[in-house]
mmCIF file of C-alpha atoms and ligand atoms in Angstrom:
data_model
loop_
_atom_site.group_PDB
_atom_site.id
_atom_site.type_symbol
_atom_site.label_atom_id
_atom_site.label_comp_id
_atom_site.label_asym_id
_atom_site.label_seq_id
_atom_site.Cartn_x
_atom_site.Cartn_y
_atom_site.Cartn_z
ATOM 1 C CA MET A 1 69.515 131.369 72.641
ATOM 2 C CA LYS A 2 69.022 128.543 75.616
ATOM 3 C CA LYS A 3 71.763 129.182 77.998
ATOM 4 C CA LYS A 4 74.555 126.052 77.896
ATOM 5 C CA THR A 5 75.478 124.500 81.172
ATOM 6 C CA ASN A 6 78.597 125.269 82.006
ATOM 7 C CA ILE A 7 80.485 122.296 84.014
ATOM 8 C CA LEU A 8 84.694 122.260 85.604
ATOM 9 C CA LEU A 9 86.638 118.973 85.463
ATOM 10 C CA ILE A 10 88.817 118.453 88.197
ATOM 11 C CA TYR A 11 92.153 116.630 87.175
ATOM 12 C CA THR A 12 93.508 114.874 89.723
ATOM 13 C CA GLY A 13 95.353 111.859 87.939
ATOM 14 C CA GLY A 14 94.940 108.442 87.604
ATOM 15 C CA THR A 15 94.853 106.204 84.732
ATOM 16 C CA ILE A 16 92.437 107.877 82.735
ATOM 17 C CA GLY A 17 95.226 110.524 81.862
ATOM 18 C CA MET A 18 98.084 108.015 81.932
ATOM 19 C CA VAL A 19 100.622 107.194 79.049
ATOM 20 C CA LYS A 20 103.340 104.207 79.523
ATOM 21 C CA ASP A 21 106.972 104.911 80.188
ATOM 22 C CA TYR A 22 109.122 103.772 77.300
ATOM 23 C CA GLU A 23 111.826 103.034 79.123
ATOM 24 C CA THR A 24 110.283 101.314 82.131
ATOM 25 C CA GLY A 25 106.835 100.388 80.613
ATOM 26 C CA ALA A 26 105.020 100.970 83.798
ATOM 27 C CA LEU A 27 102.080 103.466 83.739
ATOM 28 C CA LYS A 28 102.398 107.103 84.666
ATOM 29 C CA VAL A 29 100.498 110.773 85.157
ATOM 30 C CA PHE A 30 100.656 112.775 82.144
ATOM 31 C CA ASP A 31 99.427 116.896 81.623
ATOM 32 C CA PHE A 32 95.574 116.801 81.495
ATOM 33 C CA ASP A 33 95.623 119.144 78.344
ATOM 34 C CA THR A 34 97.100 116.230 76.419
ATOM 35 C CA LEU A 35 93.868 114.402 78.139
ATOM 36 C CA ILE A 36 91.326 116.987 76.818
ATOM 37 C CA GLU A 37 92.556 117.104 72.901
ATOM 38 C CA ARG A 38 92.074 112.949 72.578
ATOM 39 C CA ILE A 39 88.534 113.648 73.108
ATOM 40 C CA PRO A 40 86.755 115.653 70.527
ATOM 41 C CA GLU A 41 83.779 114.530 70.887
ATOM 42 C CA LEU A 42 83.694 116.640 74.455
ATOM 43 C CA ASN A 43 82.321 119.627 71.785
ATOM 44 C CA GLN A 44 79.065 117.690 70.671
ATOM 45 C CA LEU A 45 78.271 117.520 73.633
ATOM 46 C CA GLU A 46 75.918 120.535 74.670
ATOM 47 C CA CYS A 47 77.650 121.988 78.171
ATOM 48 C CA ASN A 48 80.372 124.453 78.292
ATOM 49 C CA ILE A 49 83.632 122.505 79.684
ATOM 50 C CA ASP A 50 85.898 124.181 81.331
ATOM 51 C CA SER A 51 89.277 122.322 83.259
ATOM 52 C CA ILE A 52 91.639 122.930 86.438
ATOM 53 C CA SER A 53 93.864 120.489 87.418
ATOM 54 C CA PHE A 54 95.899 119.243 90.243
ATOM 55 C CA GLU A 55 99.903 120.735 89.458
ATOM 56 C CA ASN A 56 101.174 117.473 89.467
ATOM 57 C CA PRO A 57 98.907 115.103 88.581
ATOM 58 C CA ILE A 58 98.783 111.808 91.040
ATOM 59 C CA ASP A 59 98.558 108.480 90.855
ATOM 60 C CA SER A 60 95.763 108.147 93.335
ATOM 61 C CA SER A 61 97.530 105.954 95.456
ATOM 62 C CA ASN A 62 99.051 109.280 96.959
ATOM 63 C CA MET A 63 96.410 110.340 97.832
ATOM 64 C CA ASN A 64 96.296 112.343 101.017
ATOM 65 C CA THR A 65 93.650 114.911 103.003
ATOM 66 C CA SER A 66 95.945 117.719 101.521
ATOM 67 C CA TYR A 67 94.545 116.362 98.529
ATOM 68 C CA TRP A 68 90.655 115.950 99.304
ATOM 69 C CA THR A 69 91.508 120.118 100.800
ATOM 70 C CA ALA A 70 92.835 120.554 97.660
ATOM 71 C CA ILE A 71 89.241 119.411 95.900
ATOM 72 C CA ALA A 72 86.947 121.190 98.552
ATOM 73 C CA THR A 73 88.700 124.530 97.339
ATOM 74 C CA SER A 74 88.444 123.911 94.062
ATOM 75 C CA ILE A 75 84.562 122.840 94.386
ATOM 76 C CA GLU A 76 84.390 126.391 96.648
ATOM 77 C CA GLU A 77 85.719 128.400 94.665
ATOM 78 C CA ASN A 78 84.257 127.975 91.797
ATOM 79 C CA TYR A 79 80.854 127.220 92.855
ATOM 80 C CA GLU A 80 78.448 129.994 91.748
ATOM 81 C CA ARG A 81 80.312 129.777 88.464
ATOM 82 C CA TYR A 82 79.186 126.311 87.009
ATOM 83 C CA ASP A 83 76.081 123.935 87.178
ATOM 84 C CA GLY A 84 77.720 120.574 88.203
ATOM 85 C CA PHE A 85 81.285 119.599 88.266
ATOM 86 C CA VAL A 86 83.537 116.221 87.334
ATOM 87 C CA VAL A 87 86.168 115.184 89.117
ATOM 88 C CA LEU A 88 88.863 112.657 87.506
ATOM 89 C CA HIS A 89 90.460 110.328 90.087
ATOM 90 C CA GLY A 90 92.012 107.363 90.094
ATOM 91 C CA SER A 91 90.588 104.733 90.434
ATOM 92 C CA ASP A 92 92.489 102.849 93.575
ATOM 93 C CA THR A 93 91.093 105.391 96.313
ATOM 94 C CA MET A 94 88.172 107.212 94.697
ATOM 95 C CA SER A 95 85.947 105.561 96.968
ATOM 96 C CA TYR A 96 87.649 107.004 99.943
ATOM 97 C CA THR A 97 88.398 110.655 98.283
ATOM 98 C CA ALA A 98 84.661 110.611 97.440
ATOM 99 C CA SER A 99 83.369 110.019 100.459
ATOM 100 C CA ALA A 100 85.408 112.181 102.850
ATOM 101 C CA LEU A 101 83.864 114.775 99.736
ATOM 102 C CA SER A 102 80.416 113.707 100.771
ATOM 103 C CA TYR A 103 81.124 115.206 104.184
ATOM 104 C CA MET A 104 82.801 118.214 103.345
ATOM 105 C CA LEU A 105 81.119 119.186 101.287
ATOM 106 C CA GLU A 106 77.722 120.110 103.438
ATOM 107 C CA ASN A 107 74.227 121.314 101.799
ATOM 108 C CA LEU A 108 75.671 120.358 98.198
ATOM 109 C CA GLY A 109 72.707 122.115 95.756
ATOM 110 C CA LYS A 110 74.456 120.140 92.759
ATOM 111 C CA PRO A 111 76.177 117.451 91.564
ATOM 112 C CA VAL A 112 79.513 116.401 91.881
ATOM 113 C CA ILE A 113 80.372 112.487 90.219
ATOM 114 C CA PHE A 114 83.960 111.150 90.355
ATOM 115 C CA THR A 115 84.883 109.185 87.938
ATOM 116 C CA GLY A 116 88.588 107.344 85.804
ATOM 117 C CA SER A 117 89.140 104.624 84.203
ATOM 118 C CA GLN A 118 90.284 101.024 84.323
ATOM 119 C CA LEU A 119 92.233 101.707 80.921
ATOM 120 C CA PRO A 120 94.436 104.658 79.720
ATOM 121 C CA ILE A 121 91.716 107.380 77.705
ATOM 122 C CA GLY A 122 94.658 106.551 75.173
ATOM 123 C CA ASP A 123 94.019 102.997 74.878
ATOM 124 C CA LEU A 124 92.125 101.184 72.031
ATOM 125 C CA ARG A 125 89.880 100.016 73.430
ATOM 126 C CA THR A 126 89.275 102.030 77.202
ATOM 127 C CA ASP A 127 86.527 102.623 79.049
ATOM 128 C CA ALA A 128 87.602 105.981 80.024
ATOM 129 C CA LYS A 129 85.759 108.050 77.326
ATOM 130 C CA GLU A 130 82.605 106.698 78.103
ATOM 131 C CA ASN A 131 82.939 107.427 81.857
ATOM 132 C CA LEU A 132 83.769 110.719 81.490
ATOM 133 C CA ILE A 133 81.111 111.943 78.788
ATOM 134 C CA THR A 134 78.282 109.816 80.524
ATOM 135 C CA SER A 135 79.582 111.885 84.235
ATOM 136 C CA ILE A 136 79.368 114.818 81.819
ATOM 137 C CA GLN A 137 76.129 114.627 80.881
ATOM 138 C CA ILE A 138 74.266 113.796 84.374
ATOM 139 C CA ALA A 139 76.080 116.154 85.604
ATOM 140 C CA SER A 140 74.004 119.011 83.254
ATOM 141 C CA LEU A 141 71.004 116.684 83.879
ATOM 142 C CA LYS A 142 68.795 119.218 84.398
ATOM 143 C CA LYS A 143 64.719 119.386 85.537
ATOM 144 C CA LYS A 144 62.882 122.926 85.671
ATOM 145 C CA GLY A 145 66.083 124.448 85.934
ATOM 146 C CA ALA A 146 67.296 123.135 89.204
ATOM 147 C CA PRO A 147 69.776 120.294 89.341
ATOM 148 C CA ILE A 148 68.282 116.399 89.321
ATOM 149 C CA ILE A 149 71.714 115.148 90.814
ATOM 150 C CA GLN A 150 72.271 117.209 93.797
ATOM 151 C CA GLU A 151 75.163 115.170 95.673
ATOM 152 C CA VAL A 152 78.438 113.914 95.664
ATOM 153 C CA CYS A 153 78.484 110.074 92.869
ATOM 154 C CA LEU A 154 80.675 107.777 91.726
ATOM 155 C CA TYR A 155 80.118 107.152 88.254
ATOM 156 C CA PHE A 156 81.550 103.920 86.240
ATOM 157 C CA GLU A 157 80.748 101.099 84.138
ATOM 158 C CA TYR A 158 77.241 102.403 82.655
ATOM 159 C CA LYS A 159 76.424 102.868 86.511
ATOM 160 C CA LEU A 160 75.888 106.095 88.587
ATOM 161 C CA TYR A 161 76.084 105.580 92.917
ATOM 162 C CA ARG A 162 75.876 107.361 95.977
ATOM 163 C CA ALA A 163 79.729 108.125 96.633
ATOM 164 C CA ASN A 164 79.882 107.138 100.134
ATOM 165 C CA ARG A 165 77.837 103.757 99.001
ATOM 166 C CA THR A 166 80.486 102.376 97.166
ATOM 167 C CA THR A 167 83.671 99.805 97.157
ATOM 168 C CA LYS A 168 85.932 99.284 94.667
ATOM 169 C CA ILE A 169 86.070 95.488 94.008
ATOM 170 C CA ASN A 170 87.931 94.950 90.507
ATOM 171 C CA ALA A 171 91.099 95.230 90.120
ATOM 172 C CA GLU A 172 90.713 94.215 85.985
ATOM 173 C CA HIS A 173 87.119 94.040 85.461
ATOM 174 C CA PHE A 174 85.560 97.561 84.232
ATOM 175 C CA GLU A 175 82.668 97.295 86.557
ATOM 176 C CA ALA A 176 85.367 98.199 89.253
ATOM 177 C CA PHE A 177 83.151 99.625 91.164
ATOM 178 C CA ALA A 178 79.780 98.054 93.343
ATOM 179 C CA SER A 179 77.395 99.786 95.511
ATOM 180 C CA LEU A 180 75.746 96.203 97.771
ATOM 181 C CA ASN A 181 73.889 98.273 100.873
ATOM 182 C CA TYR A 182 72.411 100.948 98.191
ATOM 183 C CA PRO A 183 70.774 101.241 94.314
ATOM 184 C CA SER A 184 71.738 102.904 92.016
ATOM 185 C CA LEU A 185 71.193 106.427 91.059
ATOM 186 C CA VAL A 186 71.368 106.442 87.393
ATOM 187 C CA GLU A 187 71.290 103.823 84.573
ATOM 188 C CA SER A 188 73.122 104.207 81.041
ATOM 189 C CA GLY A 189 72.463 101.949 78.415
ATOM 190 C CA VAL A 190 70.584 103.803 75.008
ATOM 191 C CA HIS A 191 68.740 106.178 77.789
ATOM 192 C CA LEU A 192 69.521 107.820 81.059
ATOM 193 C CA ILE A 193 67.197 105.690 83.967
ATOM 194 C CA VAL A 194 67.549 108.263 86.803
ATOM 195 C CA ASN A 195 65.613 106.372 89.468
ATOM 196 C CA TYR A 196 64.234 109.522 91.598
ATOM 197 C CA GLU A 197 63.768 107.509 94.665
ATOM 198 C CA ASN A 198 67.808 106.604 95.626
ATOM 199 C CA LEU A 199 68.248 110.506 95.390
ATOM 200 C CA TRP A 200 68.971 113.045 98.111
ATOM 201 C CA HIS A 201 68.193 115.930 98.272
ATOM 202 C CA SER A 202 68.582 118.408 101.432
ATOM 203 C CA LYS A 203 65.087 119.162 103.526
ATOM 204 C CA ARG A 204 65.697 122.657 102.741
ATOM 205 C CA VAL A 205 67.714 124.543 100.824
ATOM 206 C CA LYS A 206 70.340 125.816 102.956
ATOM 207 C CA LYS A 207 73.783 127.463 102.845
ATOM 208 C CA PHE A 208 76.087 125.991 101.281
ATOM 209 C CA ILE A 209 78.986 125.362 103.932
ATOM 210 C CA VAL A 210 82.868 123.190 102.842
ATOM 211 C CA HIS A 211 84.307 121.490 105.571
ATOM 212 C CA LYS A 212 87.886 121.714 104.845
ATOM 213 C CA LYS A 213 89.781 120.151 108.540
ATOM 214 C CA MET A 214 90.041 116.104 108.175
ATOM 215 C CA ASP A 215 91.854 114.579 111.128
ATOM 216 C CA ASP A 216 94.001 111.396 110.686
ATOM 217 C CA ASN A 217 94.397 109.744 113.985
ATOM 218 C CA VAL A 218 92.147 107.163 112.628
ATOM 219 C CA ALA A 219 93.126 103.829 112.177
ATOM 220 C CA ILE A 220 90.995 100.546 110.492
ATOM 221 C CA LEU A 221 91.618 97.139 112.071
ATOM 222 C CA LYS A 222 90.000 94.052 110.607
ATOM 223 C CA LEU A 223 89.372 91.159 112.941
ATOM 224 C CA PHE A 224 91.133 88.468 111.497
ATOM 225 C CA PRO A 225 91.727 84.771 113.761
ATOM 226 C CA GLY A 226 94.642 84.617 115.294
ATOM 227 C CA LEU A 227 95.374 88.572 115.530
ATOM 228 C CA ASN A 228 96.696 88.574 118.648
ATOM 229 C CA LYS A 229 97.414 90.840 121.940
ATOM 230 C CA GLU A 230 100.186 92.800 121.208
ATOM 231 C CA VAL A 231 99.090 93.286 117.825
ATOM 232 C CA LEU A 232 95.585 94.850 118.903
ATOM 233 C CA GLN A 233 97.731 96.620 122.341
ATOM 234 C CA SER A 234 100.381 98.354 120.302
ATOM 235 C CA ILE A 235 97.414 100.221 117.807
ATOM 236 C CA LEU A 236 94.812 100.194 120.322
ATOM 237 C CA GLU A 237 97.832 101.997 122.351
ATOM 238 C CA ALA A 238 98.790 104.034 118.508
ATOM 239 C CA PRO A 239 99.899 107.795 119.833
ATOM 240 C CA ASN A 240 97.127 110.260 119.493
ATOM 241 C CA LEU A 241 95.043 107.706 117.818
ATOM 242 C CA LYS A 242 91.455 108.979 118.576
ATOM 243 C CA ALA A 243 89.673 106.505 116.393
ATOM 244 C CA LEU A 244 89.156 103.481 115.048
ATOM 245 C CA VAL A 245 86.998 101.321 112.590
ATOM 246 C CA LEU A 246 87.216 97.997 113.272
ATOM 247 C CA GLU A 247 85.829 95.257 110.462
ATOM 248 C CA THR A 248 84.136 92.731 112.158
ATOM 249 C CA TYR A 249 82.925 89.473 111.586
ATOM 250 C CA GLY A 250 79.213 89.205 109.317
ATOM 251 C CA ALA A 251 77.130 90.955 111.381
ATOM 252 C CA GLY A 252 79.126 92.454 113.572
ATOM 253 C CA ASN A 253 80.760 89.590 115.991
ATOM 254 C CA ALA A 254 83.818 89.341 117.397
ATOM 255 C CA SER A 255 85.772 86.437 119.398
ATOM 256 C CA THR A 256 84.665 86.263 122.999
ATOM 257 C CA ASP A 257 87.918 85.908 124.781
ATOM 258 C CA GLU A 258 88.412 87.525 127.670
ATOM 259 C CA TRP A 259 91.745 89.624 126.620
ATOM 260 C CA LEU A 260 90.226 90.775 123.738
ATOM 261 C CA VAL A 261 86.993 92.104 125.269
ATOM 262 C CA SER A 262 88.468 93.715 127.898
ATOM 263 C CA LYS A 263 91.167 95.963 125.965
ATOM 264 C CA LEU A 264 88.406 97.048 123.894
ATOM 265 C CA LYS A 265 86.256 97.962 126.362
ATOM 266 C CA LYS A 266 89.833 99.587 128.243
ATOM 267 C CA ALA A 267 89.874 101.399 125.597
ATOM 268 C CA ILE A 268 86.756 102.732 125.282
ATOM 269 C CA ASN A 269 86.480 103.672 128.466
ATOM 270 C CA ASN A 270 90.081 105.408 127.805
ATOM 271 C CA GLY A 271 87.903 107.845 125.064
ATOM 272 C CA LEU A 272 89.189 105.936 121.961
ATOM 273 C CA HIS A 273 85.764 106.065 119.759
ATOM 274 C CA ILE A 274 85.499 102.375 118.263
ATOM 275 C CA VAL A 275 83.136 101.776 114.930
ATOM 276 C CA ASN A 276 81.685 98.520 114.780
ATOM 277 C CA VAL A 277 82.208 97.976 110.713
ATOM 278 C CA THR A 278 81.385 94.493 109.071
ATOM 279 C CA GLN A 279 83.455 93.608 106.606
ATOM 280 C CA CYS A 280 81.488 91.807 104.783
ATOM 281 C CA SER A 281 81.115 93.261 101.596
ATOM 282 C CA GLY A 282 77.474 93.756 101.398
ATOM 283 C CA GLY A 283 74.975 93.534 104.301
ATOM 284 C CA GLY A 284 75.622 95.374 107.637
ATOM 285 C CA VAL A 285 75.764 94.709 111.328
ATOM 286 C CA ILE A 286 73.095 93.765 114.025
ATOM 287 C CA LEU A 287 74.521 94.020 118.081
ATOM 288 C CA GLY A 288 72.732 91.387 119.853
ATOM 289 C CA GLN A 289 71.923 88.907 116.655
ATOM 290 C CA TYR A 290 74.401 86.936 118.102
ATOM 291 C CA GLU A 291 76.816 86.236 121.601
ATOM 292 C CA THR A 292 80.062 87.484 119.895
ATOM 293 C CA SER A 293 78.739 90.758 119.817
ATOM 294 C CA VAL A 294 76.667 90.619 122.694
ATOM 295 C CA ALA A 295 79.549 91.892 124.428
ATOM 296 C CA LEU A 296 81.235 95.226 122.255
ATOM 297 C CA GLN A 297 77.433 95.759 122.105
ATOM 298 C CA LYS A 298 77.275 96.549 126.265
ATOM 299 C CA MET A 299 80.942 98.000 125.865
ATOM 300 C CA GLN A 300 78.938 100.734 123.889
ATOM 301 C CA ILE A 301 81.097 100.762 120.453
ATOM 302 C CA ILE A 302 80.000 102.863 117.863
ATOM 303 C CA ASN A 303 77.648 101.011 115.563
ATOM 304 C CA GLY A 304 78.224 101.371 111.423
ATOM 305 C CA LYS A 305 75.088 99.408 110.593
ATOM 306 C CA ASP A 306 75.461 99.271 107.344
ATOM 307 C CA ILE A 307 77.725 101.577 106.331
ATOM 308 C CA THR A 308 81.449 100.865 103.941
ATOM 309 C CA THR A 309 85.189 101.343 106.190
ATOM 310 C CA GLU A 310 85.375 104.066 103.075
ATOM 311 C CA ALA A 311 82.619 106.169 104.270
ATOM 312 C CA ALA A 312 83.319 105.351 108.117
ATOM 313 C CA ILE A 313 86.932 106.686 108.165
ATOM 314 C CA THR A 314 86.748 108.959 106.786
ATOM 315 C CA LYS A 315 83.670 109.779 108.385
ATOM 316 C CA LEU A 316 85.646 109.389 111.413
ATOM 317 C CA MET A 317 87.605 111.906 110.183
ATOM 318 C CA TYR A 318 85.544 114.139 109.464
ATOM 319 C CA LEU A 319 83.778 113.986 113.067
ATOM 320 C CA LEU A 320 87.342 114.222 114.709
ATOM 321 C CA GLY A 321 88.007 117.243 112.998
ATOM 322 C CA SER A 322 84.379 119.365 113.026
ATOM 323 C CA ASN A 323 85.418 118.948 116.882
ATOM 324 C CA VAL A 324 81.880 116.846 118.082
ATOM 325 C CA SER A 325 81.638 116.258 121.278
ATOM 326 C CA HIS A 326 83.042 113.096 122.841
ATOM 327 C CA ASN A 327 79.565 113.095 124.893
ATOM 328 C CA SER A 328 77.284 113.650 121.661
ATOM 329 C CA PHE A 329 80.273 112.011 119.346
ATOM 330 C CA LYS A 330 78.712 108.416 118.877
ATOM 331 C CA THR A 331 74.758 109.546 118.445
ATOM 332 C CA ILE A 332 75.991 111.866 115.421
ATOM 333 C CA PHE A 333 77.913 108.807 113.938
ATOM 334 C CA GLU A 334 74.900 106.437 114.410
ATOM 335 C CA THR A 335 73.310 109.099 112.361
ATOM 336 C CA SER A 336 73.340 109.236 108.659
ATOM 337 C CA LEU A 337 74.108 112.858 107.895
ATOM 338 C CA ARG A 338 74.566 112.582 103.775
ATOM 339 C CA GLY A 339 73.067 109.294 103.031
ATOM 340 C CA GLU A 340 75.879 106.935 104.090
ATOM 341 C CA MET A 341 73.900 104.809 106.179
ATOM 342 C CA GLN A 342 70.919 103.605 107.164
HETATM 343 N N1 LIG B 401 96.633 103.305 90.283
HETATM 344 C C1 LIG B 401 95.272 103.996 89.474
HETATM 345 C C2 LIG B 401 95.010 104.845 90.472
HETATM 346 O O1 LIG B 401 94.347 105.200 91.409
HETATM 347 C C3 LIG B 401 94.422 103.629 89.035
HETATM 348 C C4 LIG B 401 93.438 103.424 88.098
HETATM 349 O O2 LIG B 401 93.548 105.182 88.659
HETATM 350 O O3 LIG B 401 92.193 103.083 88.594
HETATM 351 O O4 LIG B 401 95.875 105.985 89.994
#
């Protein structure tokens, strides 16, 4: 008899498994076994599904680096036993967690698919069932005995994306995520269409390594007209701050005011890593295209190119946690490690 594929579901929390609190009317998490019971359709899938759950499932707004390590450790401990992993996660911070995991899981040779939903699984119009069932089907896809997907992905509303290219763009629509700088990997319609040319594969078969240290001495600053000196100064001088994602305008532009330029330059000279990313949802940084980015280019700001803010902040945490040397930091950041940038 043909051996079935083995999939591990990792439940972290999120709307997908929430119920309404009778007293307050607010959505809160409930236990995972009940969730599985609510989807008898899972029994029809051609795979064995096991599940594990966070002891106390969370709303993903409570996500932090320790939980990322816990997810990475669950995958590491079960890596040999399963053909693929589906992580159920709240949509609010899903792009951050999934981007973080893409760095933490080096030389991944199996699918790790994040999914969740906008409505709880018990809701009549829920999007949870489709998201969960199709994620499991995609995680089970194989060609010549090898998994077709070998990277960390995010599945929502009929599309599978590279996780570290995604952003949550809508708190209302079922189509909650977008990947504006990279095309989808799989589309679900009457058939599952795999866009093979977009998939990530490690060049050579290398040993799977799990990195568990993420350094959280990082910050994000979104530029806006009217940002004042004192506020900028207090962010740049925050105790222990090692790296900053600077969300600039358009193609990586910032005000040419002398005080702004000199404060950023001084911070970089003092050892702070500053990454220039665009605050636009699509497109990226092109240093030197406008006069308003020339000073940033000259001060050796790190070019975030077309990376998302979520992938940039987690990449900083990963590189700092891996003790990358100060001199090679900029070059390594500007290199695509998991397909997160051009
Ligand atoms: N607040 C929820 C969470 O992120 C929203 C969701 O699951 O979609 O956990």
